[in-house]
Coordinates of C-alpha atoms and ligand atoms in Angstrom, one line a residue:
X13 CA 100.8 106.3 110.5
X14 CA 102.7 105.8 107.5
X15 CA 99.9 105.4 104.9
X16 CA 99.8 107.9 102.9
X17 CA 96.3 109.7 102.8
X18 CA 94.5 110.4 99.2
X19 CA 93.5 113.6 100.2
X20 CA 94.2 116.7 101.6
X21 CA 94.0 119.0 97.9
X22 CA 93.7 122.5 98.0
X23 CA 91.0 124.2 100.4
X24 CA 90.3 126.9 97.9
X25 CA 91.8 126.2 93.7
X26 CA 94.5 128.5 93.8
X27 CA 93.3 129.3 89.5
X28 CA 90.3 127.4 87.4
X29 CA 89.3 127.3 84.3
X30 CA 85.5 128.5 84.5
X31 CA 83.5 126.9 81.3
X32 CA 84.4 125.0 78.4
X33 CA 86.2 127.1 74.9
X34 CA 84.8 130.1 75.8
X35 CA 85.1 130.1 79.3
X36 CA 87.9 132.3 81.5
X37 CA 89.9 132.5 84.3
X38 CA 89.5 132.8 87.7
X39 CA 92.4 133.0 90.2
X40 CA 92.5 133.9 93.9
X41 CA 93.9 137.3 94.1
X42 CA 96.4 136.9 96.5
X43 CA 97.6 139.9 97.4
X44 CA 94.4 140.5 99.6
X45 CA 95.2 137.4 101.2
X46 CA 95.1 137.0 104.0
X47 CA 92.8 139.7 104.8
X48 CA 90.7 139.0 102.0
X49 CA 89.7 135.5 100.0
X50 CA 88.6 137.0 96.9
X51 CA 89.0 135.8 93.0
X52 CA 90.1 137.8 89.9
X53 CA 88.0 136.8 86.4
X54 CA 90.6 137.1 83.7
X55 CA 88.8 137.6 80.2
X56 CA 91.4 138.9 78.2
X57 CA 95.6 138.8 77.8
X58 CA 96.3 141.6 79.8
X59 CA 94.1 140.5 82.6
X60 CA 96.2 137.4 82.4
X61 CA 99.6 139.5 81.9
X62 CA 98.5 142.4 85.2
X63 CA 97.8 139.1 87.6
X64 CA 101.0 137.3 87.3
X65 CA 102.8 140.8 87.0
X66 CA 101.5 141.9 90.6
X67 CA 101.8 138.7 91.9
X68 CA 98.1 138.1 92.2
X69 CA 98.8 134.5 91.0
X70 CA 102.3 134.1 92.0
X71 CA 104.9 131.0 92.8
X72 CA 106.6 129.4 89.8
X73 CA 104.0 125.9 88.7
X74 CA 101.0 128.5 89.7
X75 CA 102.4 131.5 87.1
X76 CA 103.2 128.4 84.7
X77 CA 99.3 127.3 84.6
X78 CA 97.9 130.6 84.6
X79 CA 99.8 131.2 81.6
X80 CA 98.8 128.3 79.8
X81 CA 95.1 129.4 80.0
X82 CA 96.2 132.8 79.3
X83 CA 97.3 131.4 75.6
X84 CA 93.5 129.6 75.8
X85 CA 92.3 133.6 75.8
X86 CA 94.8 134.7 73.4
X87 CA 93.4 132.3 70.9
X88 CA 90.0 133.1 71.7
X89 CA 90.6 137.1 70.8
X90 CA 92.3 135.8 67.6
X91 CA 95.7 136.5 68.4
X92 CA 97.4 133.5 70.3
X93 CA 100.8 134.5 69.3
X94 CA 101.1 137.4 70.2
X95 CA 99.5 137.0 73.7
X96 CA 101.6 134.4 74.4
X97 CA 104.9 136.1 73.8
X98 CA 103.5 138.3 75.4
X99 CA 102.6 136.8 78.8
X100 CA 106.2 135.5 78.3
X101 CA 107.0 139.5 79.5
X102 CA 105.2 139.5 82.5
X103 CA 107.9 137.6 85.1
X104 CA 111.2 136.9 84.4
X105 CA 112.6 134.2 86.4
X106 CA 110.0 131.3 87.2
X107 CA 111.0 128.8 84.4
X108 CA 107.3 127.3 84.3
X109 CA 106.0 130.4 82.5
X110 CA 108.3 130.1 79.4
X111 CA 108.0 126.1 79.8
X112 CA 104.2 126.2 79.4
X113 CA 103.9 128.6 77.1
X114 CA 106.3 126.4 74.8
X115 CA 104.2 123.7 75.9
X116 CA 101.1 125.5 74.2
X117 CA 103.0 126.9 71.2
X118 CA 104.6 123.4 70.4
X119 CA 100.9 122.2 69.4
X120 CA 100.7 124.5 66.3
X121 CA 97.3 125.5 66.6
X122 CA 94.7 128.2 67.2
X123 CA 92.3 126.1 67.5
X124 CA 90.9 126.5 71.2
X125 CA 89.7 122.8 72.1
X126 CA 93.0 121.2 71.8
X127 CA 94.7 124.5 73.6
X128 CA 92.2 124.3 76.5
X129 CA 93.2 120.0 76.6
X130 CA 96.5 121.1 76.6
X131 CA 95.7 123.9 79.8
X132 CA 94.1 121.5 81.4
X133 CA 96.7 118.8 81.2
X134 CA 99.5 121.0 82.4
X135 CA 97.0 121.9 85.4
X136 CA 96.4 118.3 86.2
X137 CA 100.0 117.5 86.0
X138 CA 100.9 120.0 88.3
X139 CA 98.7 119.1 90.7
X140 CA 100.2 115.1 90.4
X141 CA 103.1 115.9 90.3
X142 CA 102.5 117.8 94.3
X143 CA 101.4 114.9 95.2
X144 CA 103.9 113.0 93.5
X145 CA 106.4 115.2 95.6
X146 CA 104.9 115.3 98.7
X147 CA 104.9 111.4 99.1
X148 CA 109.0 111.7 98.9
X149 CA 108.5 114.5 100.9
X150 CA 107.2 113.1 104.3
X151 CA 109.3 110.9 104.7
X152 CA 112.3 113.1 105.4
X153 CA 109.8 114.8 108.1
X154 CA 110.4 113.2 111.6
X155 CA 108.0 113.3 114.3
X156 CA 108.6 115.9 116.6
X157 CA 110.8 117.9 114.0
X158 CA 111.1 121.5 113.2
X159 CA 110.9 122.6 109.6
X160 CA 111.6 125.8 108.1
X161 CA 110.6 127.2 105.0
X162 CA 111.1 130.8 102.9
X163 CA 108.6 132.4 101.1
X164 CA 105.4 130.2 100.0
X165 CA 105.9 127.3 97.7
X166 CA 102.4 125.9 99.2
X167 CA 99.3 125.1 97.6
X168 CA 99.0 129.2 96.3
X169 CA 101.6 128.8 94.8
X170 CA 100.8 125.2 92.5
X171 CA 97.5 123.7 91.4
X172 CA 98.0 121.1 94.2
X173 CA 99.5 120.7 97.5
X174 CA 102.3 122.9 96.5
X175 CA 106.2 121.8 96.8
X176 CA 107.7 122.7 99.7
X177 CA 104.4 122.3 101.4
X178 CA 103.7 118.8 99.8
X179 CA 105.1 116.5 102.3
X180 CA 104.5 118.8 105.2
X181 CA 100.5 118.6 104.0
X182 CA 100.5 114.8 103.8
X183 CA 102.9 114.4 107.0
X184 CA 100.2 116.1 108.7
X185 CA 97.3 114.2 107.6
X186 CA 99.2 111.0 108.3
X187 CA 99.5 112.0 111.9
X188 CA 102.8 112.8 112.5
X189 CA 103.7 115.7 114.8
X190 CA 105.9 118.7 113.7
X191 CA 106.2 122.7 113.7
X192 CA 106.4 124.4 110.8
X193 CA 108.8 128.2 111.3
X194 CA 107.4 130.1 108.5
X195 CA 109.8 133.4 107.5
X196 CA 107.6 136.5 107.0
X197 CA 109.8 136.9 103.5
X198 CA 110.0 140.4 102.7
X199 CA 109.4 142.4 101.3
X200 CA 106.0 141.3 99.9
X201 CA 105.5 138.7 102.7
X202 CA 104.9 135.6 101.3
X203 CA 105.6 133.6 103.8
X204 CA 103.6 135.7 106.5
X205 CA 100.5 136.3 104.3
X206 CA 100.0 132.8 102.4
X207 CA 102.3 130.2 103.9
X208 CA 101.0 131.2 107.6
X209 CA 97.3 132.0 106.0
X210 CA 96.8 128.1 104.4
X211 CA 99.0 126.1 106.5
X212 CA 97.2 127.4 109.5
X213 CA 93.4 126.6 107.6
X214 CA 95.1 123.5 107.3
X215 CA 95.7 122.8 110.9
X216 CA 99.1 122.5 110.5
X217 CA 101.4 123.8 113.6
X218 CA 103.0 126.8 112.4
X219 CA 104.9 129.6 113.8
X220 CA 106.2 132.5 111.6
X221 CA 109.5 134.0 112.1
X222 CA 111.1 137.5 110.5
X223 CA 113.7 136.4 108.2
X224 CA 116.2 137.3 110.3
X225 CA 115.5 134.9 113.2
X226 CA 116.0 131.9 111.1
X227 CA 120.0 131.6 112.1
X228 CA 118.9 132.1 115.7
X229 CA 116.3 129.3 115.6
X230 CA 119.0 126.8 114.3
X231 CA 121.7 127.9 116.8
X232 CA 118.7 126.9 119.3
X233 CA 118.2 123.8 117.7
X234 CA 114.5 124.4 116.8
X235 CA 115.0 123.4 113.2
X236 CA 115.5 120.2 112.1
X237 CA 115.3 120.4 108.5
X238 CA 114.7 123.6 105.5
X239 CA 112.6 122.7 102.6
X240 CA 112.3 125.5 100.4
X241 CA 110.5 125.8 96.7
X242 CA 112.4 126.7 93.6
X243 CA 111.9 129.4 90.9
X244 CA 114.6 127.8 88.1
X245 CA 117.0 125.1 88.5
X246 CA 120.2 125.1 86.1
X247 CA 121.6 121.9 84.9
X248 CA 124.3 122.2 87.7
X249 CA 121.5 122.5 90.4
X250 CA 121.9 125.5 91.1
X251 CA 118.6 127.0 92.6
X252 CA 117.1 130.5 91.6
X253 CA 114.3 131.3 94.3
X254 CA 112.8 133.9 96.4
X255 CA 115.4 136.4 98.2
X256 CA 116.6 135.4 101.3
X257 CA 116.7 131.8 100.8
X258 CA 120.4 131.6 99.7
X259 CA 121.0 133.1 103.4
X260 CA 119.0 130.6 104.6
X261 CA 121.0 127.5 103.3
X262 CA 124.2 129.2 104.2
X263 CA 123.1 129.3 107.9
X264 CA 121.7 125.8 107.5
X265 CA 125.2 124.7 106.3
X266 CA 126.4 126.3 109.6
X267 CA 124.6 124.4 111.4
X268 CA 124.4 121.1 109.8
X269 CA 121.0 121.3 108.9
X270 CA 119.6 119.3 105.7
X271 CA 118.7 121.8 103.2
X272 CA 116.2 120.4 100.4
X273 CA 114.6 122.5 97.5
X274 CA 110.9 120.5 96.6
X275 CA 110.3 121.5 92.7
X276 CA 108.8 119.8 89.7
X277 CA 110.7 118.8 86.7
X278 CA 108.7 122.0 84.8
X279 CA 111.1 124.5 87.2
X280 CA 114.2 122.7 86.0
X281 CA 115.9 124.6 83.0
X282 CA 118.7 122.2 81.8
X283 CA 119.5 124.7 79.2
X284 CA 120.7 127.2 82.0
X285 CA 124.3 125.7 82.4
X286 CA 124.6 127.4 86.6
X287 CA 122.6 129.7 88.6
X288 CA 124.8 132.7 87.1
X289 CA 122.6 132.2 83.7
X290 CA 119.6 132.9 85.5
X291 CA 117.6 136.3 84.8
X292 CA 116.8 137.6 88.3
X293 CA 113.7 139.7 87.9
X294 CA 114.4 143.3 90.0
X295 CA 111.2 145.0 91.3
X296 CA 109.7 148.0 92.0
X297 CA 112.0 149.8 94.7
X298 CA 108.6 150.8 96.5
X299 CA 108.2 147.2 97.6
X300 CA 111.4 147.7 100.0
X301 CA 111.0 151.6 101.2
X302 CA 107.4 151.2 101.7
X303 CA 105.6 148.8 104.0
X304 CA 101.8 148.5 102.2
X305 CA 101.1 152.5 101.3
X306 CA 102.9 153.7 104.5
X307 CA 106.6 154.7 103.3
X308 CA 109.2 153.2 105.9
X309 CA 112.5 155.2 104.2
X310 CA 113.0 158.6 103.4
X311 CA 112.0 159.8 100.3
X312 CA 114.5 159.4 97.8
X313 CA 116.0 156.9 99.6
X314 CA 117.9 154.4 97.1
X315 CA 116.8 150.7 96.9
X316 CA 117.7 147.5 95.2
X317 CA 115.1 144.8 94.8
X318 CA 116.3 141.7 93.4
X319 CA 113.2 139.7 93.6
X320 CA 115.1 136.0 94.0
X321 CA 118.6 135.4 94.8
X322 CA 120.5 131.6 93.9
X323 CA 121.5 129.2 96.1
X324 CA 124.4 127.0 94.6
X325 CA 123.8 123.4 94.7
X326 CA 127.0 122.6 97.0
X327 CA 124.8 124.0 99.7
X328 CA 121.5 122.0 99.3
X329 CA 121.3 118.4 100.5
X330 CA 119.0 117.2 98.1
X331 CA 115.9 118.3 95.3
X332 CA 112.7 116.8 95.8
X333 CA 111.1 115.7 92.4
X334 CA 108.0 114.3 91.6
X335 CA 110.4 111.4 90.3
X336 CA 112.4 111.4 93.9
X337 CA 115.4 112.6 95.6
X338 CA 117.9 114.0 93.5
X339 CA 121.0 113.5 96.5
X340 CA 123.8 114.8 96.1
X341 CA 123.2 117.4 93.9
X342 CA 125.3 118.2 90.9
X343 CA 125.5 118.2 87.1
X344 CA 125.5 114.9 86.6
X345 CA 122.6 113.8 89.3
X346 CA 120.6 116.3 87.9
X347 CA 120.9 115.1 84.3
X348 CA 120.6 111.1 85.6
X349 CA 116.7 112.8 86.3
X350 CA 115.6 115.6 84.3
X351 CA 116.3 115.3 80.4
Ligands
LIG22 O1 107.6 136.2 93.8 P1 106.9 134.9 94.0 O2 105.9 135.0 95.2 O3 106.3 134.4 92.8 O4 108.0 133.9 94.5 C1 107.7 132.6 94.7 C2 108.8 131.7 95.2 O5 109.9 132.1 95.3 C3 108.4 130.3 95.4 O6 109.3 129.8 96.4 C4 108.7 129.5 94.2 O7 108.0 130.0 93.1 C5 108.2 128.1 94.3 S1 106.5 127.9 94.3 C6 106.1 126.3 94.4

């Protein structure tokens, strides 16, 4: 029961690189999922820039990768500077994108081969260090438990098994019984359209919950444990990720429910000295006043649309790193890891 199994790996590539240097990529556009399993051929920058912009590769390692290959086209159109400040426009807030496009730029070439080896380590990293993550992971998942998670942090969302996903992936496949609650997350519904979509192709047990049940559900005593996925962590451990999961961690709190973040060291910004530092990207108001095309608010009704909100470290029990558990989290724990 314990072993832990070589595979699953992703069902469908969340993004791959389709030739050699002057090949392109292709990512699953997911926001037809998860009515629709279809893939978006990026040939050019803004290709890249319009997919991670509308969230059609989304999640923080996923953007990160995307990105890197996005410099790979830059360089084949000549211009691999300026694309890849530019793709550094597209999102604000998911740390991997500026971390691999500093990955890319710190080579100090045009030159295509050694940018598409570089892509292609980053992509293979990611998907290690999943694994990496997901082997910590399990073991904090007891049999018979009930996890909760916010938004998706899954396979879609990495080139692996995802993060928050990881352990619940290889816990699975190693036998052990458990239900996943899934929050929808709105408003784009993450966690109804991919966490629900793959975890279920998986054959993982999982139910999915509106946000707002998720304080209910622990008063039940239906969760055991929340294991959420991270958009930036600042040197304090302070975690930036999607709206709705700082309420989350203050219910679990409440209830004495173990609260862990899963993230590779790329989302870790140890140059971010707390969560306050970090940029919150705000979207476009339509994403809360309309539900798809349909309009759900009045016209002209005023929105906000903070796209992530932070939890502070003094309410997550630990962060799950490809290097381990990072328990208790603080400052100094999280500099004892991530340099
Ligand atoms: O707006 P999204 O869908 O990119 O937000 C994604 C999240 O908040 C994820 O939880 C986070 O990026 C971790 S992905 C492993």
């Amino acid at each position: 029961m314990n072993d832990v199994p070589q595979k699953p790996e992703q069902a469908h590539p969340t993004l791959e690189w389709i030739g050699e240097t002057d090949g392109y990529l292709r990512l699953i556009d997911q926001t037809k999922l998860p009515g629709q399993l279809v893939y978006l051929d990026c040939r050019d920058v803004q290709s890249v820039w319009d997919a991670i912009k509308r969230l059609s590769v989304r999640g923080a390692p996923a953007i990160g990768v995307a990105a890197a290959y996005g410099c790979v086209i830059a360089a084949q159109h000549g211009n691999f500077a300026r694309g890849a400040d530019y793709l550094a426009t597209s999102r604000p807030t998911a740390v991997n994108l500026f971390w691999a496009i500093a990955r890319m730029k710190s080579l100090q070439t045009t030159e295509t081969t050694a940018l598409l080896a570089e892509a292609r380590r980053i992509h293979a990293e990611d998907a290690a260090m999943c694994r990496a993550i997901g082997q910590h992971a399990m073991k904090l998942i007891e049999p018979n438990a009930g996890v909760l998670t916010h938004c998706n942090a899954g396979a879609l969302a990495t080139s692996g098994i995802g993060t928050a996903t990881a352990g619940m992936y290889l816990a699975h496949a190693a036998g052990t019984p458990f239900t996943v609650y899934a929050d929808e997350t709105r408003p784009l519904l993450q966690g109804a359209r991919l966490t629900a979509w793959e975890l279920g192709e998986a054959g993982v047990d999982v139910k999915l919950i509106c946000d707002s049940m998720a304080a209910q559900l622990m008063h039940g005593k239906k969760i055991n444990i929340v294991i959420t996925g991270a958009d930036r962590i600042a040197a304090n451990g302070d975690v930036a990720n999607k709206v709705g999961t700082y309420s989350v961690a203050i219910a679990a709190k409440y209830h004495h429910i173990p609260f862990y973040v899963a993230a590779p060291s790329s989302t870790f910004d140890i140059k971010c000295p707390t969560g306050d530092d970090i940029p919150i990207e705000q979207r476009n108001p339509s994403e809360v006043s309309n539900f798809s095309d349909t309009a759900t608010a009045p016209p002209g009704t005023q929105v906000e649309n903070p796209a992530f909100d932070v939890t502070p470290a003094s309410l997550i029990t630990g962060i799950i790193t490809e290097h381990g558990l990072i328990q208790p989290v603080n400052k100094e724990t999280v500099s004892r890891t991530i340099r």
